[in-house]
PDB file of C-alpha atoms in Angstrom:
ATOM      1  CA  MET A1456      13.642  20.751   5.377  1.00 34.00           C
ATOM      2  CA  ARG A1457      14.287  17.408   3.733  1.00 36.00           C
ATOM      3  CA  LEU A1458      11.263  15.709   2.194  1.00 41.00           C
ATOM      4  CA  THR A1459      10.718  12.007   2.674  1.00 39.00           C
ATOM      5  CA  LEU A1460       9.076  10.035  -0.090  1.00 45.00           C
ATOM      6  CA  ILE A1461       6.333   7.936   1.470  1.00 40.00           C
ATOM      7  CA  PHE A1462       4.051   6.851  -1.351  1.00 39.00           C
ATOM      8  CA  ILE A1463       4.508   6.802  -5.109  1.00 40.00           C
ATOM      9  CA  LEU A1464       1.652   6.750  -7.619  1.00 38.00           C
ATOM     10  CA  PHE A1465      -0.911   6.327  -4.856  1.00 42.00           C
ATOM     11  CA  ALA A1466      -4.067   8.411  -4.584  1.00 42.00           C
ATOM     12  CA  TYR A1467      -3.893  11.219  -2.043  1.00 45.00           C
ATOM     13  CA  TRP A1468      -6.559   9.676   0.174  1.00 45.00           C
ATOM     14  CA  GLY A1469      -4.122   6.888   1.038  1.00 49.00           C
ATOM     15  CA  PHE A1470      -2.320   9.324   3.323  1.00 47.00           C
ATOM     16  CA  ALA A1471      -2.846   9.495   7.038  1.00 49.00           C
ATOM     17  CA  GLN A1472      -4.913  12.587   7.683  1.00 57.00           C
ATOM     18  CA  GLU A1473      -3.109  13.972  10.729  1.00 73.00           C
ATOM     19  CA  LYS A1474      -1.157  16.412   8.558  1.00 87.00           C
ATOM     20  CA  PRO A1475      -2.601  18.892   6.047  1.00 93.00           C
ATOM     21  CA  ILE A1476      -1.927  18.137   2.378  1.00 94.00           C
ATOM     22  CA  VAL A1477      -0.969  20.689  -0.270  1.00 96.00           C
ATOM     23  CA  PHE A1478      -0.900  20.111  -4.019  1.00 97.00           C
ATOM     24  CA  TYR A1479       1.374  21.410  -6.772  1.00 97.00           C
ATOM     25  CA  ASN A1480       1.024  21.146 -10.538  1.00 97.00           C
ATOM     26  CA  GLU A1481       3.776  20.402 -13.061  1.00 95.00           C
ATOM     27  CA  SER A1482       4.953  24.033 -12.991  1.00 94.00           C
ATOM     28  CA  GLY A1483       5.393  23.941  -9.218  1.00 94.00           C
ATOM     29  CA  GLU A1484       2.350  26.154  -8.669  1.00 97.00           C
ATOM     30  CA  LYS A1485       0.144  25.490  -5.671  1.00 97.00           C
ATOM     31  CA  VAL A1486      -3.309  24.278  -6.734  1.00 98.00           C
ATOM     32  CA  ASN A1487      -6.398  23.025  -4.974  1.00 97.00           C
ATOM     33  CA  ARG A1488      -7.324  19.357  -4.718  1.00 96.00           C
ATOM     34  CA  ARG A1489      -9.869  19.475  -7.532  1.00 97.00           C
ATOM     35  CA  LYS A1490      -7.453  21.001 -10.050  1.00 97.00           C
ATOM     36  CA  PHE A1491      -4.762  18.508  -9.027  1.00 97.00           C
ATOM     37  CA  ILE A1492      -7.066  15.545  -9.622  1.00 97.00           C
ATOM     38  CA  GLU A1493      -8.348  16.956 -12.919  1.00 97.00           C
ATOM     39  CA  ALA A1494      -4.786  17.492 -14.158  1.00 97.00           C
ATOM     40  CA  LYS A1495      -3.646  13.931 -13.436  1.00 97.00           C
ATOM     41  CA  ASP A1496      -3.019  12.138 -16.727  1.00 97.00           C
ATOM     42  CA  TYR A1497      -0.779   9.069 -16.671  1.00 95.00           C
ATOM     43  CA  SER A1498       0.125   9.525 -20.334  1.00 95.00           C
ATOM     44  CA  LYS A1499       1.566  12.946 -19.524  1.00 96.00           C
ATOM     45  CA  ASN A1500       2.433  13.117 -15.825  1.00 97.00           C
ATOM     46  CA  LEU A1501       2.977  11.168 -12.619  1.00 96.00           C
ATOM     47  CA  ASP A1502       1.511  12.022  -9.236  1.00 95.00           C
ATOM     48  CA  LEU A1503       4.079  11.768  -6.447  1.00 94.00           C
ATOM     49  CA  TYR A1504       3.520  12.132  -2.713  1.00 93.00           C
ATOM     50  CA  PHE A1505       5.874  13.270   0.042  1.00 90.00           C
ATOM     51  CA  GLU A1506       5.773  14.429   3.602  1.00 90.00           C
ATOM     52  CA  ASN A1507       7.866  16.502   5.954  1.00 89.00           C
ATOM     53  CA  ASP A1508       7.407  17.071   9.676  1.00 89.00           C
ATOM     54  CA  THR A1509       4.282  19.160   9.283  1.00 92.00           C
ATOM     55  CA  THR A1510       2.840  18.715   5.790  1.00 94.00           C
ATOM     56  CA  GLN A1511       1.916  16.171   3.146  1.00 95.00           C
ATOM     57  CA  ILE A1512       2.660  17.150  -0.446  1.00 96.00           C
ATOM     58  CA  GLY A1513       1.138  15.994  -3.730  1.00 96.00           C
ATOM     59  CA  LEU A1514       3.203  16.854  -6.814  1.00 97.00           C
ATOM     60  CA  LEU A1515       2.623  16.329 -10.522  1.00 97.00           C
ATOM     61  CA  VAL A1516       5.789  15.607 -12.520  1.00 97.00           C
ATOM     62  CA  THR A1517       5.943  15.715 -16.323  1.00 97.00           C
ATOM     63  CA  ARG A1518       6.893  12.334 -17.775  1.00 97.00           C
ATOM     64  CA  GLU A1519       8.731  13.712 -20.814  1.00 97.00           C
ATOM     65  CA  LYS A1520      11.363  16.410 -20.921  1.00 97.00           C
ATOM     66  CA  PHE A1521      13.741  17.885 -23.500  1.00 98.00           C
ATOM     67  CA  GLY A1522      16.867  19.698 -22.381  1.00 98.00           C
ATOM     68  CA  GLN A1523      20.483  20.614 -23.091  1.00 98.00           C
ATOM     69  CA  LEU A1524      23.517  19.656 -21.035  1.00 98.00           C
ATOM     70  CA  ASP A1525      26.189  22.340 -21.018  1.00 98.00           C
ATOM     71  CA  GLU A1526      29.603  21.310 -22.299  1.00 97.00           C
ATOM     72  CA  SER A1527      31.204  20.868 -18.881  1.00 98.00           C
ATOM     73  CA  THR A1528      28.304  18.820 -17.490  1.00 98.00           C
ATOM     74  CA  PHE A1529      28.166  16.619 -20.575  1.00 98.00           C
ATOM     75  CA  GLU A1530      31.902  15.934 -20.487  1.00 97.00           C
ATOM     76  CA  ASN A1531      31.619  15.064 -16.801  1.00 97.00           C
ATOM     77  CA  LEU A1532      28.738  12.698 -17.565  1.00 98.00           C
ATOM     78  CA  LYS A1533      30.714  10.911 -20.279  1.00 97.00           C
ATOM     79  CA  SER A1534      33.754  10.609 -17.999  1.00 97.00           C
ATOM     80  CA  TYR A1535      31.523   9.216 -15.278  1.00 97.00           C
ATOM     81  CA  LEU A1536      30.046   6.621 -17.651  1.00 97.00           C
ATOM     82  CA  THR A1537      33.549   5.619 -18.740  1.00 96.00           C
ATOM     83  CA  GLU A1538      34.589   5.224 -15.104  1.00 97.00           C
ATOM     84  CA  LEU A1539      31.514   3.142 -14.264  1.00 96.00           C
ATOM     85  CA  THR A1540      31.634   0.864 -17.281  1.00 94.00           C
ATOM     86  CA  ASP A1541      35.252   0.825 -18.502  1.00 93.00           C
ATOM     87  CA  LYS A1542      33.706   1.665 -21.862  1.00 89.00           C
ATOM     88  CA  THR A1543      35.119   4.577 -23.838  1.00 88.00           C
ATOM     89  CA  ILE A1544      32.466   7.043 -24.932  1.00 93.00           C
ATOM     90  CA  ASP A1545      32.665   7.861 -28.633  1.00 94.00           C
ATOM     91  CA  SER A1546      31.849  11.566 -28.916  1.00 94.00           C
ATOM     92  CA  THR A1547      30.125  10.993 -32.277  1.00 96.00           C
ATOM     93  CA  GLN A1548      27.666   8.428 -30.928  1.00 97.00           C
ATOM     94  CA  ASN A1549      24.223   8.916 -29.476  1.00 98.00           C
ATOM     95  CA  ILE A1550      23.734   7.643 -25.928  1.00 98.00           C
ATOM     96  CA  VAL A1551      20.804   5.648 -24.548  1.00 98.00           C
ATOM     97  CA  ILE A1552      20.538   5.108 -20.805  1.00 98.00           C
ATOM     98  CA  ASN A1553      18.139   2.535 -19.393  1.00 98.00           C
ATOM     99  CA  TYR A1554      17.827   3.689 -15.785  1.00 97.00           C
ATOM    100  CA  LEU A1555      16.324   1.425 -13.126  1.00 96.00           C
ATOM    101  CA  THR A1556      14.897   3.166 -10.072  1.00 94.00           C
ATOM    102  CA  ALA A1557      14.887   1.764  -6.530  1.00 93.00           C
ATOM    103  CA  PHE A1558      11.163   0.960  -6.654  1.00 89.00           C
ATOM    104  CA  PRO A1559       9.508  -1.460  -6.375  1.00 88.00           C
ATOM    105  CA  LYS A1560      11.671  -2.945  -3.658  1.00 89.00           C
ATOM    106  CA  LYS A1561      12.509  -6.621  -3.529  1.00 88.00           C
ATOM    107  CA  ALA A1562       9.930  -7.282  -0.823  1.00 88.00           C
ATOM    108  CA  ASP A1563       7.156  -5.949  -3.102  1.00 85.00           C
ATOM    109  CA  ASN A1564       7.636  -8.440  -5.936  1.00 78.00           C
ATOM    110  CA  THR A1565       5.147 -11.228  -6.456  1.00 75.00           C
ATOM    111  CA  LYS A1566       7.012 -12.878  -9.349  1.00 80.00           C
ATOM    112  CA  SER A1567      10.448 -14.460  -9.484  1.00 85.00           C
ATOM    113  CA  SER A1568      11.573 -12.474 -12.523  1.00 91.00           C
ATOM    114  CA  SER A1569      10.405  -9.522 -14.585  1.00 92.00           C
ATOM    115  CA  THR A1570       8.602  -9.910 -17.906  1.00 93.00           C
ATOM    116  CA  TRP A1571       9.445  -6.314 -18.889  1.00 95.00           C
ATOM    117  CA  ASN A1572      10.048  -6.415 -22.638  1.00 97.00           C
ATOM    118  CA  VAL A1573      12.934  -3.902 -22.478  1.00 98.00           C
ATOM    119  CA  LEU A1574      14.913  -6.881 -21.185  1.00 97.00           C
ATOM    120  CA  ASP A1575      14.107  -8.972 -24.283  1.00 97.00           C
ATOM    121  CA  LYS A1576      16.972 -10.076 -26.512  1.00 94.00           C
ATOM    122  CA  ASP A1577      15.691  -8.177 -29.536  1.00 97.00           C
ATOM    123  CA  TYR A1578      15.607  -4.815 -27.732  1.00 98.00           C
ATOM    124  CA  LEU A1579      19.289  -3.971 -28.241  1.00 97.00           C
ATOM    125  CA  LYS A1580      19.481  -5.592 -31.657  1.00 97.00           C
ATOM    126  CA  LYS A1581      16.787  -3.310 -33.046  1.00 98.00           C
ATOM    127  CA  LEU A1582      17.971  -0.273 -31.075  1.00 98.00           C
ATOM    128  CA  HIS A1583      21.401  -0.422 -32.731  1.00 97.00           C
ATOM    129  CA  LYS A1584      19.759  -0.547 -36.162  1.00 98.00           C
ATOM    130  CA  ILE A1585      17.979   2.746 -35.518  1.00 98.00           C
ATOM    131  CA  ALA A1586      21.107   4.906 -35.122  1.00 97.00           C
ATOM    132  CA  ASP A1587      24.737   4.837 -34.007  1.00 97.00           C
ATOM    133  CA  ILE A1588      24.093   4.291 -30.304  1.00 97.00           C
ATOM    134  CA  ASN A1589      26.124   3.640 -27.158  1.00 97.00           C
ATOM    135  CA  GLN A1590      23.719   2.030 -24.675  1.00 97.00           C
ATOM    136  CA  PHE A1591      24.059   1.593 -20.901  1.00 97.00           C
ATOM    137  CA  TRP A1592      22.119  -0.179 -18.134  1.00 98.00           C
ATOM    138  CA  ILE A1593      22.277   1.975 -14.988  1.00 98.00           C
ATOM    139  CA  ASN A1594      20.496   1.377 -11.685  1.00 97.00           C
ATOM    140  CA  SER A1595      19.836   3.486  -8.625  1.00 96.00           C
ATOM    141  CA  PRO A1596      22.334   2.737  -5.833  1.00 95.00           C
ATOM    142  CA  GLU A1597      19.286   2.096  -3.624  1.00 94.00           C
ATOM    143  CA  SER A1598      17.977  -0.718  -5.821  1.00 94.00           C
ATOM    144  CA  ASP A1599      17.899  -4.095  -4.041  1.00 93.00           C
ATOM    145  CA  ASN A1600      15.994  -5.887  -6.787  1.00 91.00           C
ATOM    146  CA  LEU A1601      18.446  -6.574  -9.608  1.00 95.00           C
ATOM    147  CA  GLU A1602      17.886 -10.324  -9.674  1.00 93.00           C
ATOM    148  CA  TYR A1603      14.271  -9.643 -10.576  1.00 93.00           C
ATOM    149  CA  TYR A1604      15.515  -7.572 -13.519  1.00 95.00           C
ATOM    150  CA  HIS A1605      17.636 -10.415 -14.947  1.00 95.00           C
ATOM    151  CA  GLN A1606      20.965  -9.449 -13.428  1.00 94.00           C
ATOM    152  CA  ASN A1607      22.357 -12.739 -14.736  1.00 94.00           C
ATOM    153  CA  LYS A1608      21.836 -11.449 -18.302  1.00 94.00           C
ATOM    154  CA  ILE A1609      21.837  -7.658 -17.974  1.00 96.00           C
ATOM    155  CA  ASN A1610      24.970  -5.802 -16.918  1.00 94.00           C
ATOM    156  CA  TRP A1611      23.327  -3.427 -14.453  1.00 97.00           C
ATOM    157  CA  ILE A1612      25.771  -0.841 -13.083  1.00 97.00           C
ATOM    158  CA  ALA A1613      25.030   1.225  -9.980  1.00 97.00           C
ATOM    159  CA  ASP A1614      24.884   5.009 -10.237  1.00 97.00           C
ATOM    160  CA  LYS A1615      27.267   5.036  -7.277  1.00 96.00           C
ATOM    161  CA  GLU A1616      27.593   8.814  -7.076  1.00 97.00           C
ATOM    162  CA  SER A1617      23.880   9.345  -7.864  1.00 96.00           C
ATOM    163  CA  LEU A1618      24.858  11.573 -10.782  1.00 97.00           C
ATOM    164  CA  PHE A1619      21.834  10.610 -12.866  1.00 96.00           C
ATOM    165  CA  GLU A1620      19.545  11.324  -9.939  1.00 93.00           C
ATOM    166  CA  LYS A1621      21.150  14.758  -9.520  1.00 95.00           C
ATOM    167  CA  LEU A1622      21.010  15.641 -13.220  1.00 96.00           C
ATOM    168  CA  PHE A1623      17.712  14.108 -14.291  1.00 96.00           C
ATOM    169  CA  PHE A1624      15.738  12.280 -11.586  1.00 92.00           C
ATOM    170  CA  PRO A1625      15.320  14.168  -8.296  1.00 88.00           C
ATOM    171  CA  TYR A1626      12.277  12.013  -7.461  1.00 87.00           C
ATOM    172  CA  GLU A1627      12.226   8.243  -7.147  1.00 82.00           C
ATOM    173  CA  ILE A1628       9.384   6.672  -9.089  1.00 90.00           C
ATOM    174  CA  ARG A1629       8.352   3.135  -9.846  1.00 89.00           C
ATOM    175  CA  TYR A1630      10.173   1.039 -12.453  1.00 91.00           C
ATOM    176  CA  GLY A1631      12.599   2.504 -14.945  1.00 94.00           C
ATOM    177  CA  ASN A1632      13.266   5.676 -16.895  1.00 97.00           C
ATOM    178  CA  PHE A1633      15.138   6.128 -20.144  1.00 98.00           C
ATOM    179  CA  ILE A1634      17.315   8.932 -21.475  1.00 98.00           C
ATOM    180  CA  LEU A1635      18.328   9.715 -25.050  1.00 98.00           C
ATOM    181  CA  ILE A1636      21.359  12.005 -25.469  1.00 98.00           C
ATOM    182  CA  LYS A1637      22.691  13.387 -28.736  1.00 98.00           C
ATOM    183  CA  PRO A1638      26.421  14.027 -29.360  1.00 98.00           C
ATOM    184  CA  ASP A1639      25.865  17.755 -28.788  1.00 98.00           C
ATOM    185  CA  GLY A1640      24.452  17.197 -25.288  1.00 98.00           C
ATOM    186  CA  LYS A1641      20.787  17.652 -26.134  1.00 98.00           C
ATOM    187  CA  PHE A1642      18.667  15.129 -24.245  1.00 98.00           C
ATOM    188  CA  TYR A1643      15.197  13.683 -23.914  1.00 98.00           C
ATOM    189  CA  TYR A1644      13.944  11.597 -21.030  1.00 98.00           C
ATOM    190  CA  TYR A1645      10.843   9.613 -20.200  1.00 98.00           C
ATOM    191  CA  LEU A1646       9.877   8.810 -16.615  1.00 97.00           C
ATOM    192  CA  GLY A1647       8.238   5.661 -15.359  1.00 95.00           C
ATOM    193  CA  GLU A1648       6.852   2.477 -16.822  1.00 94.00           C
ATOM    194  CA  HIS A1649       7.483   2.055 -20.544  1.00 96.00           C
ATOM    195  CA  SER A1650       8.126  -0.603 -23.186  1.00 97.00           C
ATOM    196  CA  LYS A1651      10.866  -1.349 -25.678  1.00 98.00           C
ATOM    197  CA  TYR A1652       8.522  -0.093 -28.398  1.00 98.00           C
ATOM    198  CA  GLU A1653       8.447   3.363 -26.829  1.00 98.00           C
ATOM    199  CA  ILE A1654      12.248   3.510 -26.698  1.00 98.00           C
ATOM    200  CA  TRP A1655      12.487   2.420 -30.334  1.00 98.00           C
ATOM    201  CA  GLU A1656       9.867   4.932 -31.445  1.00 98.00           C
ATOM    202  CA  LYS A1657      11.354   7.840 -29.496  1.00 98.00           C
ATOM    203  CA  SER A1658      14.886   6.970 -30.698  1.00 98.00           C
ATOM    204  CA  LYS A1659      13.765   6.959 -34.336  1.00 98.00           C
ATOM    205  CA  LYS A1660      12.225  10.404 -33.967  1.00 98.00           C
ATOM    206  CA  TYR A1661      14.978  11.903 -31.832  1.00 98.00           C
ATOM    207  CA  PHE A1662      18.146  10.552 -33.414  1.00 98.00           C
ATOM    208  CA  ASN A1663      17.129  10.645 -37.083  1.00 92.00           C
TER     209      ASN A1663
END
């Protein structure tokens, strides 16, 4: 049965109480409410909430993950990026993806434009000094808020086939994620709110 995301990063008591709520930890194991609350740690995980027809679900998701794309999947990803951007992917370069999720929606903004420092001019300049990097700005096809994220300056490109969602981000969370991918297909990602300093620091450690 398809789950519908109803709240993100909200405490469980914000739910309507007509339906029972069940909790799962980062390993997908069912836990009680107390253990779920004790395990919440924004530096390490995000608490996401869903519902289906009969049940409410609280789920902890690890913010950082290391993995390996198999050769076929990685080649498909590079071909997809080339198709989206008209930018040839150099197989010797590292890849950095700045991925913008669909949340918050346009109606939720209280400011005319974002002050997120990943959008600062010096972000890319310093990033390219760290390693040989091919960088891309990708947004969820459900995002309606690109003007807020400086669309006039940033070349946001929609993940029109939702490939990044399928490979890396099955759950929509607030703000952006970033992905670091080595030429051999090994990857690291970080979910949720972050700064340019975190991308620089992680890139230094991962690519060098």
